[in-house]
Coordinates of C-alpha atoms in Angstrom, one line a residue:
Chain A
D1 CA 24.1 93.1 83.6
T2 CA 22.7 90.4 81.6
A3 CA 24.6 90.1 78.6
V4 CA 22.5 87.8 76.1
S5 CA 19.2 87.9 77.5
Q6 CA 16.2 85.9 76.8
T7 CA 12.8 85.6 77.5
P8 CA 11.5 83.9 78.7
K9 CA 12.5 81.3 80.3
Y10 CA 9.7 78.7 80.5
L11 CA 7.1 78.3 78.1
V12 CA 3.9 75.8 78.2
T13 CA 2.2 75.9 75.2
Q14 CA -0.4 73.4 73.8
M15 CA -0.2 71.8 70.1
G16 CA -1.0 73.7 67.2
N17 CA -0.2 76.8 69.2
D18 CA 2.2 80.0 67.7
K19 CA 5.0 81.5 70.4
S20 CA 7.9 83.8 70.1
I21 CA 11.0 83.4 72.4
K22 CA 12.9 86.8 72.6
C23 CA 16.2 87.4 72.7
E24 CA 18.6 90.6 73.4
Q25 CA 22.8 90.9 73.6
N26 CA 23.9 94.3 75.6
L27 CA 27.7 92.8 74.4
G28 CA 27.9 95.4 71.4
H29 CA 28.1 92.2 69.1
D30 CA 27.3 91.3 65.1
T31 CA 26.5 87.7 65.6
M32 CA 23.2 86.7 66.7
Y33 CA 22.6 82.6 67.2
W34 CA 19.6 80.2 68.1
Y35 CA 20.6 76.5 69.6
K36 CA 18.3 73.4 70.4
Q37 CA 19.4 71.1 73.0
D38 CA 17.5 68.5 72.9
S39 CA 16.5 66.1 75.5
K40 CA 19.4 64.3 75.4
K41 CA 22.0 67.6 75.7
F42 CA 22.9 68.3 72.0
L43 CA 23.0 71.4 70.4
K44 CA 22.1 72.4 67.7
I45 CA 22.6 75.3 65.4
M46 CA 19.6 76.1 64.1
F47 CA 19.4 80.2 62.8
S48 CA 22.5 83.0 62.8
Y49 CA 22.4 86.1 62.1
N50 CA 25.6 88.5 61.2
N51 CA 24.2 92.6 60.9
K52 CA 21.0 91.6 60.1
E53 CA 21.6 89.6 57.8
L54 CA 20.8 85.2 58.0
I55 CA 24.7 83.9 57.8
I56 CA 23.2 80.1 59.0
N57 CA 19.9 78.7 58.0
E58 CA 20.2 74.5 58.9
T59 CA 17.3 71.9 58.4
V60 CA 14.9 73.8 60.2
P61 CA 10.7 73.1 59.9
N62 CA 9.9 76.2 58.4
R63 CA 7.4 77.0 60.7
F64 CA 10.4 78.6 62.6
S65 CA 10.8 81.9 62.0
P66 CA 13.7 84.3 63.0
K67 CA 13.5 87.7 62.9
S68 CA 16.5 89.9 63.8
P69 CA 14.9 93.9 64.0
D70 CA 18.5 95.2 64.9
K71 CA 22.3 93.9 65.5
A72 CA 21.1 93.1 69.3
H73 CA 18.0 91.6 68.8
L74 CA 17.3 88.0 67.4
N75 CA 13.8 86.7 67.9
L76 CA 12.5 83.6 67.6
H77 CA 9.2 82.7 66.5
I78 CA 7.5 78.9 66.5
N79 CA 4.2 78.3 64.0
S80 CA 1.9 75.5 65.1
L81 CA 4.0 74.1 67.5
E82 CA 4.3 70.2 67.4
L83 CA 5.0 67.8 70.8
G84 CA 8.8 67.4 69.1
D85 CA 9.5 70.7 70.0
S86 CA 9.5 70.8 73.0
A87 CA 13.3 71.8 74.1
V88 CA 15.9 74.2 75.7
Y89 CA 16.7 76.9 73.2
F90 CA 19.6 79.0 73.7
C91 CA 20.6 83.1 72.3
A92 CA 23.8 83.7 72.0
S93 CA 26.7 86.3 70.0
S94 CA 29.6 86.5 69.3
Q95 CA 31.9 89.5 67.8
E96 CA 33.2 88.9 64.2
A97 CA 35.1 91.6 63.4
G98 CA 38.2 91.0 64.2
R99 CA 39.7 87.6 66.3
G100 CA 37.8 86.6 69.5
N101 CA 34.8 85.1 68.5
T102 CA 33.5 83.8 71.8
I103 CA 30.3 82.4 72.2
Y104 CA 28.4 84.3 74.8
F105 CA 25.1 82.4 75.9
G106 CA 21.9 83.3 77.4
E107 CA 20.2 81.0 80.2
G108 CA 18.0 79.4 77.8
S109 CA 14.8 79.7 77.3
W110 CA 12.5 75.6 78.9
L111 CA 10.0 75.3 75.6
T112 CA 7.3 72.4 76.7
V113 CA 4.5 71.6 73.8
V114 CA 2.1 69.4 75.8
Chain B
K1 CA 31.6 66.7 57.4
Q2 CA 32.5 67.7 61.0
E3 CA 32.0 65.9 64.6
V4 CA 33.1 66.6 67.5
T5 CA 33.2 63.3 70.1
Q6 CA 34.2 64.1 73.2
I7 CA 35.4 61.0 75.9
P8 CA 34.4 60.0 78.2
A9 CA 30.5 60.9 78.7
A10 CA 30.0 60.9 82.2
L11 CA 33.4 61.2 85.4
S12 CA 32.9 61.1 88.6
V13 CA 36.6 61.9 91.1
P14 CA 37.4 63.0 94.1
E15 CA 38.2 66.6 95.7
G16 CA 41.8 67.5 94.3
E17 CA 42.1 65.2 92.1
N18 CA 44.3 67.1 88.5
L19 CA 41.7 65.5 85.4
V20 CA 41.7 65.9 81.9
L21 CA 38.7 66.2 79.4
N22 CA 39.3 65.6 75.8
C23 CA 37.5 66.1 72.9
S24 CA 38.3 64.8 69.3
F25 CA 36.7 65.9 66.2
T26 CA 37.0 64.9 61.8
D27 CA 38.1 67.9 60.2
S28 CA 41.0 69.7 60.6
A29 CA 40.7 72.4 58.7
I30 CA 39.0 74.5 61.7
Y31 CA 38.6 78.3 63.0
N32 CA 39.0 78.0 66.7
L33 CA 38.1 75.5 69.2
Q34 CA 36.1 76.4 72.5
W35 CA 35.6 75.1 75.9
F36 CA 32.4 75.3 77.8
R37 CA 30.6 75.2 81.3
Q38 CA 27.4 74.4 81.3
D39 CA 25.3 74.2 85.0
P40 CA 22.4 72.3 85.0
G41 CA 19.2 74.3 84.5
K42 CA 21.8 77.4 83.0
G43 CA 23.2 78.4 79.9
L44 CA 26.4 77.8 78.2
T45 CA 30.1 79.9 79.9
S46 CA 32.8 80.1 77.5
L47 CA 35.7 78.8 79.4
L48 CA 38.7 78.9 77.0
L49 CA 38.7 79.7 73.0
I50 CA 42.2 78.3 71.3
Q51 CA 43.1 80.4 67.7
S52 CA 43.5 77.5 65.1
S53 CA 47.5 79.0 65.1
Q54 CA 47.5 78.8 68.6
R55 CA 48.5 75.5 70.3
E56 CA 47.0 75.6 73.8
Q57 CA 45.3 78.7 76.5
T58 CA 45.0 78.7 79.6
S59 CA 42.8 80.3 82.5
G60 CA 43.0 79.4 86.2
R61 CA 42.7 76.1 87.3
L62 CA 42.4 75.4 83.5
N63 CA 44.2 74.6 80.6
A64 CA 43.2 73.9 77.0
S65 CA 45.3 72.1 74.8
L66 CA 44.9 72.0 70.9
D67 CA 46.4 69.4 67.8
K68 CA 44.7 70.3 65.0
S69 CA 46.2 67.9 62.8
S70 CA 45.4 64.6 64.8
G71 CA 42.9 66.6 65.6
R72 CA 42.6 66.7 69.4
S73 CA 42.0 68.7 72.3
T74 CA 42.3 68.6 76.3
L75 CA 40.9 70.7 78.5
Y76 CA 42.8 70.3 81.7
I77 CA 41.4 70.4 85.4
A78 CA 44.0 70.7 87.8
A79 CA 43.2 70.2 91.8
S80 CA 39.8 69.9 91.7
Q81 CA 36.8 71.2 93.5
P82 CA 32.9 70.5 94.1
G83 CA 31.9 73.2 92.5
D84 CA 33.6 71.6 89.5
S85 CA 31.6 70.1 89.2
A86 CA 28.9 70.7 85.9
T87 CA 28.8 69.7 81.5
Y88 CA 31.7 70.1 79.8
L89 CA 30.7 70.7 76.0
C90 CA 33.4 71.3 73.4
A91 CA 32.7 73.1 70.6
V92 CA 35.0 73.6 66.9
R93 CA 33.7 76.6 64.5
L94 CA 34.6 75.6 60.9
D95 CA 36.3 76.8 58.7
G96 CA 36.0 79.6 56.0
G97 CA 32.1 80.2 58.1
F98 CA 30.0 81.1 60.7
K99 CA 29.2 77.2 61.9
T100 CA 30.6 76.0 65.5
I101 CA 29.8 72.5 66.6
F102 CA 29.1 71.2 69.4
G103 CA 30.0 68.2 71.1
A104 CA 27.9 66.2 73.6
G105 CA 30.1 67.2 76.5
T106 CA 31.4 65.5 79.6
R107 CA 29.4 65.5 82.8
L108 CA 31.7 65.6 85.1
F109 CA 31.5 65.0 89.2
V110 CA 34.0 65.8 92.4
K111 CA 33.3 64.6 95.2
A112 CA 33.8 66.0 98.3

């Protein structure tokens, strides 16, 4: 069973389009994240939700909007896609209540904007 | 502002060699430090997590140490194997928050 699953794995789309990436975790964790890994492989936090509440909102264009319908899901919607949005987007989760906090990652979504 | 640096950026070793990967961070006010492995085209897999109050953690051939006061962590891999070839990332969780800062990683290649 995949612990953190995200879809689609690959996405090629044209500039100006709107797209969504979905993420689900079956670990019972209370915190979920979206990370962006650029062409230089640098991993940067974008958003984080704890119990459906937004707790991290980094300096990200407001074309990016996360949505957490419940603790097990965190989706990422991107409006008016630009060439510079091409990257790998990783969803992750962790359990914050209690010590531990190991972060579990999904397999990534490869977004190419043409 | 917390910065995480990993040295070396890339490393190539013959199979069987013991090796050390280094991670340094600028602010010692951390909650925990985590080492990950990333295979090409894949997500990150957690290897070891060290809480700020701990000095080291071990899992199989892997041993991670933490010296919070000097802002350093090392990942020791014993008897390296070709299957260990991957990118290893160090990540520091800031104290008092949910934010985790990643290093750029060390690309390891173990030659058979």
